[in-house]
Coordinates of C-alpha atoms and ligand atoms in Angstrom, one line a residue:
M28 CA -35.9 28.0 17.3
L29 CA -34.5 24.9 19.0
S30 CA -33.7 25.2 22.7
R31 CA -30.1 25.7 23.9
I32 CA -31.1 24.6 27.5
P33 CA -30.7 20.8 27.1
W34 CA -27.1 21.4 25.8
V35 CA -26.3 23.6 28.8
V36 CA -27.9 21.3 31.3
G37 CA -26.2 18.3 29.7
S38 CA -22.8 20.0 29.9
C39 CA -23.0 20.5 33.6
G40 CA -21.1 17.4 34.6
L41 CA -20.7 18.2 38.3
L42 CA -24.4 19.0 38.7
S43 CA -25.4 15.9 36.9
A44 CA -23.3 13.8 39.3
I45 CA -24.6 15.7 42.3
G46 CA -28.2 15.2 41.0
A47 CA -27.7 11.5 40.8
E48 CA -26.4 11.5 44.4
F49 CA -29.3 13.7 45.5
D50 CA -31.8 11.2 43.9
R51 CA -30.7 8.8 46.7
T52 CA -29.9 11.1 49.6
R53 CA -32.7 13.6 49.2
P54 CA -31.2 16.3 51.5
F55 CA -34.0 18.7 50.8
A56 CA -37.0 16.4 51.3
H57 CA -40.1 18.3 52.5
M58 CA -38.2 21.6 52.2
V59 CA -39.0 24.8 50.1
I60 CA -36.0 26.6 48.6
G61 CA -36.6 30.2 47.6
T62 CA -34.4 32.0 45.2
A63 CA -33.9 35.2 43.2
I64 CA -31.1 34.4 40.7
H65 CA -30.5 35.1 37.0
L66 CA -33.0 32.8 35.3
E67 CA -30.9 31.6 32.4
P68 CA -30.0 28.1 31.2
K69 CA -27.2 27.4 33.8
T70 CA -29.4 28.2 36.7
A71 CA -32.0 25.9 35.3
A72 CA -29.4 23.1 35.7
L73 CA -28.8 24.2 39.3
L74 CA -32.5 24.4 40.3
L75 CA -33.3 21.1 38.7
T76 CA -30.4 19.5 40.7
L77 CA -31.9 20.9 43.9
R78 CA -35.3 19.5 42.9
R79 CA -33.7 16.1 42.6
G80 CA -32.7 16.5 46.3
G81 CA -36.4 16.7 47.2
A82 CA -36.9 20.5 47.3
E83 CA -39.9 22.4 46.2
I84 CA -38.6 25.5 44.5
I85 CA -40.0 29.0 44.2
A86 CA -37.9 31.3 42.0
A87 CA -37.8 35.0 41.2
G88 CA -35.1 36.4 38.9
N89 CA -32.8 39.3 39.0
L90 CA -33.5 42.6 37.2
N91 CA -33.1 42.5 33.4
S92 CA -31.5 39.0 33.1
T93 CA -34.5 36.7 33.1
Q94 CA -34.8 34.7 29.9
A95 CA -38.4 33.7 28.9
E96 CA -37.2 30.3 27.5
T97 CA -35.6 29.4 30.8
V98 CA -38.8 30.4 32.7
D99 CA -40.9 28.1 30.4
Y100 CA -38.4 25.3 30.8
L101 CA -38.3 25.5 34.6
R102 CA -42.1 25.6 34.8
A103 CA -42.3 22.5 32.6
H104 CA -39.9 20.8 35.0
G105 CA -41.9 21.6 38.2
V106 CA -40.3 24.8 39.4
R107 CA -42.7 27.5 40.6
V108 CA -41.4 30.6 38.8
V109 CA -42.8 33.9 40.1
G110 CA -40.1 35.9 38.3
S111 CA -40.7 37.6 34.9
T112 CA -38.6 39.3 32.3
T113 CA -39.4 42.7 33.9
T114 CA -37.0 45.6 34.0
D115 CA -39.2 47.4 36.5
H116 CA -37.8 47.7 40.0
D117 CA -41.1 47.7 41.8
T118 CA -42.3 44.6 39.9
H119 CA -39.1 42.9 40.8
L120 CA -39.6 43.7 44.5
A121 CA -43.1 42.3 44.3
E122 CA -41.7 39.1 42.9
L123 CA -39.2 38.8 45.8
E124 CA -42.1 39.2 48.2
R125 CA -43.9 36.3 46.5
V126 CA -40.9 34.1 47.1
L127 CA -40.9 35.0 50.8
D128 CA -44.7 34.5 51.0
A129 CA -43.9 30.8 50.5
E130 CA -41.8 30.9 53.7
P131 CA -38.8 28.9 52.3
H132 CA -36.7 26.8 54.6
L133 CA -33.6 27.8 52.6
L134 CA -32.8 30.9 50.6
L135 CA -30.5 30.8 47.6
D136 CA -29.8 34.6 47.3
N137 CA -28.0 36.6 44.6
G138 CA -27.4 40.1 45.7
G139 CA -28.7 39.8 49.3
E140 CA -32.1 41.1 48.4
L141 CA -34.1 38.0 49.8
F142 CA -32.3 37.9 53.1
E143 CA -32.6 41.6 53.6
R144 CA -36.3 41.5 52.9
Y145 CA -36.7 38.4 55.1
L146 CA -35.6 40.5 58.1
A147 CA -38.5 42.9 57.4
R148 CA -41.0 40.1 57.6
P149 CA -39.3 37.2 59.5
Y150 CA -40.8 33.7 59.8
E151 CA -39.8 30.8 62.0
R152 CA -38.7 28.0 59.7
L153 CA -35.9 29.7 57.8
L154 CA -32.8 27.5 58.4
G155 CA -30.4 29.8 56.4
G156 CA -29.0 29.5 52.9
T157 CA -26.4 30.9 50.5
E158 CA -25.4 34.1 48.9
E159 CA -23.8 34.1 45.4
T160 CA -22.2 37.5 45.0
T161 CA -19.7 40.1 46.4
S162 CA -22.5 42.7 46.3
G163 CA -24.7 40.4 48.4
R164 CA -22.0 39.8 51.0
M165 CA -21.5 43.5 51.3
R166 CA -25.2 44.0 51.9
L167 CA -25.5 41.1 54.4
E168 CA -22.4 41.6 56.5
P169 CA -23.9 44.4 58.6
L170 CA -27.0 42.2 59.2
R171 CA -25.2 39.2 60.7
A172 CA -26.6 39.7 64.2
E173 CA -30.2 39.9 63.0
L174 CA -29.8 37.0 60.5
A175 CA -28.3 34.6 63.1
R176 CA -28.4 31.7 60.8
P177 CA -25.9 30.0 58.5
V178 CA -25.4 31.9 55.3
L179 CA -22.6 30.6 53.2
V180 CA -21.1 33.1 50.7
V181 CA -20.3 31.2 47.5
N182 CA -18.5 34.3 46.0
D183 CA -15.8 34.0 48.6
S184 CA -14.8 30.5 47.6
P185 CA -11.4 30.6 45.9
I186 CA -12.9 28.4 43.2
K187 CA -15.5 31.0 42.3
Q188 CA -13.0 33.8 42.6
F189 CA -10.7 32.4 40.0
A190 CA -12.9 30.2 37.9
E191 CA -15.8 32.5 37.5
N192 CA -15.0 36.1 38.7
T193 CA -11.6 36.4 37.1
R194 CA -11.5 34.0 34.2
A195 CA -15.2 33.6 33.1
V196 CA -16.4 37.2 33.7
G197 CA -13.5 38.7 31.7
L198 CA -14.3 36.4 28.8
S199 CA -18.0 36.9 28.8
V200 CA -17.8 40.7 29.2
L201 CA -15.5 40.8 26.2
E202 CA -17.9 38.4 24.3
S203 CA -20.8 40.7 25.1
F204 CA -19.0 43.8 24.0
L205 CA -18.2 42.2 20.7
R206 CA -21.7 40.8 20.2
I207 CA -23.6 43.9 21.2
T208 CA -21.5 46.5 19.5
N209 CA -19.8 44.6 16.7
R210 CA -16.9 47.1 17.3
T211 CA -13.2 46.0 17.4
P212 CA -11.3 46.1 20.7
H213 CA -8.0 46.2 18.7
G214 CA -6.2 49.4 19.6
A215 CA -9.3 50.8 21.5
R216 CA -8.6 52.6 24.7
V217 CA -10.6 50.8 27.4
T218 CA -10.8 52.0 31.0
V219 CA -11.8 49.5 33.7
L220 CA -13.1 50.8 37.1
G221 CA -12.4 48.2 39.8
Y222 CA -9.4 45.8 39.8
G223 CA -10.8 43.1 42.1
A224 CA -11.4 39.5 41.1
C225 CA -13.7 40.4 38.2
G226 CA -11.9 43.6 37.1
R227 CA -8.6 41.7 36.7
G228 CA -10.3 39.4 34.3
V229 CA -12.0 42.1 32.3
A230 CA -8.8 44.1 32.0
E231 CA -6.8 41.1 31.0
C232 CA -9.3 39.9 28.4
F233 CA -9.5 43.3 26.7
R234 CA -5.7 43.5 26.8
Q235 CA -5.4 40.1 25.1
A236 CA -7.8 41.4 22.5
H237 CA -5.2 44.1 21.8
A238 CA -7.0 47.0 23.5
V239 CA -5.0 49.6 25.4
V240 CA -6.3 49.1 28.9
S241 CA -6.1 51.5 31.9
V242 CA -7.4 50.9 35.4
I243 CA -9.1 53.1 38.0
E244 CA -9.0 51.8 41.5
V245 CA -9.7 53.2 45.0
D246 CA -7.7 50.7 46.9
P247 CA -4.0 51.5 46.7
V248 CA -2.9 47.8 47.0
A249 CA -5.2 46.8 44.1
R250 CA -3.9 49.9 42.2
L251 CA -0.3 48.6 42.7
R252 CA -1.3 45.2 41.5
A253 CA -2.8 46.7 38.3
H254 CA 0.4 48.6 37.8
L255 CA 2.6 45.5 38.4
D256 CA 0.4 43.6 36.0
G257 CA 1.3 46.1 33.4
F258 CA -1.8 48.2 33.1
D259 CA -1.9 52.0 32.8
V260 CA -2.9 53.3 36.3
L261 CA -3.5 56.8 35.2
D262 CA -5.1 59.6 37.3
R263 CA -8.9 59.4 37.1
A264 CA -9.4 62.4 34.8
T265 CA -6.8 61.2 32.3
A266 CA -8.1 57.6 32.3
L267 CA -11.7 58.8 31.7
S268 CA -11.0 61.6 29.2
S269 CA -8.9 59.3 27.0
A270 CA -11.3 56.3 27.0
E271 CA -13.3 55.0 24.1
V272 CA -14.9 52.2 26.3
V273 CA -15.5 52.4 30.0
V274 CA -16.4 49.3 32.1
T275 CA -17.4 49.5 35.8
V276 CA -17.1 46.3 37.8
T277 CA -16.8 47.2 41.5
G278 CA -19.9 46.2 43.5
A279 CA -20.1 49.8 44.7
R280 CA -22.7 52.4 43.8
D281 CA -22.1 55.8 42.0
V282 CA -18.7 54.7 40.7
L283 CA -19.3 56.9 37.7
L284 CA -21.0 60.2 38.6
P285 CA -22.4 62.8 36.2
E286 CA -19.3 64.9 36.7
D287 CA -17.2 61.9 35.5
L288 CA -19.4 61.5 32.4
A289 CA -18.7 65.2 31.6
L290 CA -15.0 64.2 31.2
L291 CA -15.7 61.5 28.6
K292 CA -15.2 61.9 24.9
N293 CA -18.2 62.1 22.6
D294 CA -19.4 58.6 21.7
T295 CA -17.7 56.8 24.5
I296 CA -19.3 53.4 25.2
L297 CA -20.2 52.6 28.8
A298 CA -20.8 49.1 30.2
N299 CA -21.3 47.8 33.7
A300 CA -20.4 44.3 34.8
G301 CA -21.0 44.8 38.5
H302 CA -24.1 43.2 40.1
F303 CA -26.3 46.3 40.3
P304 CA -26.8 49.0 37.7
D305 CA -26.3 51.8 40.2
E306 CA -22.5 51.7 39.5
I307 CA -23.2 54.2 36.7
N308 CA -25.1 57.3 37.8
L309 CA -26.4 59.1 34.7
G310 CA -27.9 62.0 36.7
D311 CA -30.2 64.2 34.5
A312 CA -28.9 62.7 31.2
E313 CA -31.6 61.8 28.6
V314 CA -31.6 58.1 27.7
T315 CA -33.0 56.8 24.5
P316 CA -33.3 53.0 24.2
G317 CA -31.7 51.6 21.1
A318 CA -31.6 48.2 19.3
E319 CA -29.6 45.3 20.7
G320 CA -29.3 47.0 24.1
I321 CA -27.4 50.0 23.0
D322 CA -29.0 53.1 24.6
T323 CA -28.0 56.6 23.6
V324 CA -27.3 58.9 26.5
R325 CA -27.4 62.6 25.9
L326 CA -25.8 64.7 28.6
V327 CA -27.0 68.1 29.5
D328 CA -24.1 69.7 27.7
G329 CA -25.2 67.9 24.5
K330 CA -22.5 65.2 24.5
R331 CA -23.5 61.7 23.3
L332 CA -22.5 58.5 25.0
Y333 CA -23.7 54.9 24.6
L334 CA -24.8 52.6 27.4
L335 CA -24.8 48.8 26.9
G336 CA -27.5 46.6 28.4
G337 CA -29.3 49.5 30.2
G338 CA -26.4 49.6 32.7
H339 CA -27.3 46.1 33.9
M340 CA -24.6 43.4 34.0
V341 CA -23.5 43.5 30.4
N342 CA -22.7 39.8 30.1
L343 CA -26.2 38.8 31.3
A344 CA -28.4 41.6 30.0
G345 CA -30.7 41.1 27.1
P346 CA -32.4 38.0 25.5
R347 CA -29.2 36.8 23.7
A348 CA -26.8 37.1 26.6
L349 CA -24.8 33.9 27.2
G350 CA -23.4 34.9 30.6
N351 CA -20.4 33.1 32.0
S352 CA -19.1 29.8 30.6
V353 CA -21.0 26.6 31.5
E354 CA -18.0 25.1 33.2
S355 CA -17.4 28.0 35.5
M356 CA -21.1 28.0 36.5
D357 CA -21.1 24.2 36.9
L358 CA -18.3 24.7 39.5
G359 CA -20.0 27.6 41.2
F360 CA -23.3 25.8 41.3
A361 CA -21.8 22.6 42.6
L362 CA -20.6 24.8 45.5
Q363 CA -24.1 26.2 45.8
S364 CA -25.6 22.7 45.9
R365 CA -23.1 21.4 48.5
C366 CA -23.5 24.6 50.7
L367 CA -27.3 24.3 50.7
E368 CA -27.0 20.6 51.5
A369 CA -24.7 21.6 54.5
V370 CA -27.3 24.1 55.8
A371 CA -30.2 21.7 55.2
T372 CA -28.5 18.8 57.1
G373 CA -27.3 21.0 59.9
A374 CA -23.6 20.5 59.1
V375 CA -23.1 24.3 59.6
G376 CA -24.7 26.4 62.3
P377 CA -25.5 30.0 63.2
D378 CA -21.8 30.8 63.7
S379 CA -21.5 30.4 60.0
C380 CA -23.5 33.5 59.2
V381 CA -22.2 35.3 56.1
V382 CA -18.9 33.4 55.9
P383 CA -17.1 31.8 53.0
V384 CA -17.7 28.3 51.8
P385 CA -16.2 25.7 54.2
T386 CA -12.8 24.5 52.9
A387 CA -14.0 20.9 52.9
I388 CA -16.7 21.8 50.4
D389 CA -14.1 23.7 48.2
E390 CA -11.8 20.7 48.3
R391 CA -14.5 18.2 47.5
V392 CA -15.8 20.2 44.5
A393 CA -12.3 20.8 43.2
T394 CA -11.4 17.1 43.5
D395 CA -14.7 16.1 41.7
Y396 CA -14.1 18.5 38.9
V397 CA -10.6 17.4 38.2
A398 CA -11.6 13.8 38.3
L399 CA -14.5 14.5 35.9
R400 CA -12.3 16.3 33.4
S401 CA -9.5 13.7 33.7
T402 CA -11.8 10.8 33.0
S403 CA -13.6 12.5 30.1
V404 CA -10.5 12.5 27.8
Ligands
NAD518 N1 -21.1 40.1 35.7 C1 -20.9 38.9 36.3 O1 -21.1 37.8 35.7 C2 -20.4 38.9 37.7 C3 -19.9 37.8 38.3 C4 -19.4 37.8 39.6 C5 -19.5 39.0 40.3 N2 -20.0 40.1 39.7 C6 -20.1 41.4 40.4 O2 -19.0 42.2 40.0 C7 -18.7 43.2 41.1 C8 -17.2 43.1 41.5 O3 -17.0 41.8 42.0 P1 -15.5 41.4 42.4 O4 -15.6 39.9 42.8 O5 -14.5 41.9 41.4 O6 -15.3 42.3 43.8 P2 -13.9 42.6 44.5 O7 -14.3 43.1 45.9 O8 -12.9 41.5 44.3 O9 -13.4 43.9 43.7 C9 -14.0 45.1 43.6 C10 -12.9 46.2 43.4 O10 -13.5 47.4 43.1 C11 -12.8 48.4 43.8 N3 -13.7 49.6 43.9 C12 -14.7 49.8 44.8 N4 -15.2 51.0 44.7 C13 -14.5 51.6 43.6 C14 -14.7 52.8 42.9 N5 -15.5 53.8 43.3 N6 -13.8 53.1 41.9 C15 -12.9 52.2 41.5 N7 -12.7 51.0 42.2 C16 -13.5 50.7 43.2 C17 -12.4 47.8 45.1 O11 -11.3 48.5 45.7 C18 -12.1 46.4 44.7 O12 -10.7 46.2 44.4 C19 -19.7 42.8 42.2 O13 -20.9 43.6 42.0 C20 -20.1 41.4 41.9 O14 -21.3 41.0 42.4 C21 -20.4 40.1 38.4

């Protein structure tokens, strides 16, 4: 099969321009960057851009999203990949340790796992780095005093919030649902747990695909927003017991507990789009893996449910997952590149520990993107 990666890499206009600049400026000369990020074609574009800035790169993946073709491609282009397509948690943790063994100067983290583990085995030369997600920010916020280095949270950029989390995640979760299940959303009752940046996009995309969408939220203000956006904000039991499809996308663990699953109808389809699979707690249910990432879940009362992608991020799980659109990730990864550049060059200091992307970087990336799109017509 011909590779999709050159198309994706070639479609990342912002990263191409930054790469050309980095060829000259070399902000990461003599530095090691360690990462644990989804190893799929868009991240290949990011990591190769950082290499053009002079970095040596050592990369693990995230659980259940690593694509073998991307690993081969990165290795062929000089990235040291220690990640594998594993779905085993202990193997994944061992891969994170191998990244830290290289004592990277910069960490490009995705879920806060690398920074958290760094604190258990610190070394001198870590300058700081970036964190990609909401889940990682939540994990790292309590660790600020110990980290005491610049850690810029790309998730909290308004650009990532609307371009990726809301717009792109909604589309790609819907795309994954269609591709994996081949079921119609038309008229289906879909319940979305979490109405934050991602949940708003998921709810909206299913609604635009003519599903009947309800929202479950713990935050009263977000619940009001869902109501004013025209979604059913039912009580939890009604929303769950009437659903045919349930999507969790909160960043919190145990969002669905075994007692919630007991309320669901037979044959309800479950999917998680939050960063970690622990949003759905299956308790003692029996899980039988099925083709195309559709697991059958048998509850103790005999009820049958289906779980997509093993409960991992449904839009990134499995060998055929496309993930978010190239353009949304080009924007997010341009922010990543500029933030890592800022840390490497000392433009941000320890007072920028687990803080959003500096506004100047947001504005620069936004300006570059609009200029790029305007000149390409
Ligand atoms: N799948 C992807 O491609 C992708 C992309 C970006 C982010 N994410 C992940 O999606 C998750 C959500 O991100 P976000 O940016 O929307 O976060 P957010 O903080 O904007 O929104 C999360 C929402 O979930 C709500 N919530 C928390 N616990 C809940 C519970 N038990 N029940 C119902 N609602 C609850 C919160 O009140 C909040 O409104 C995170 O794990 C993030 O890392 C996934």
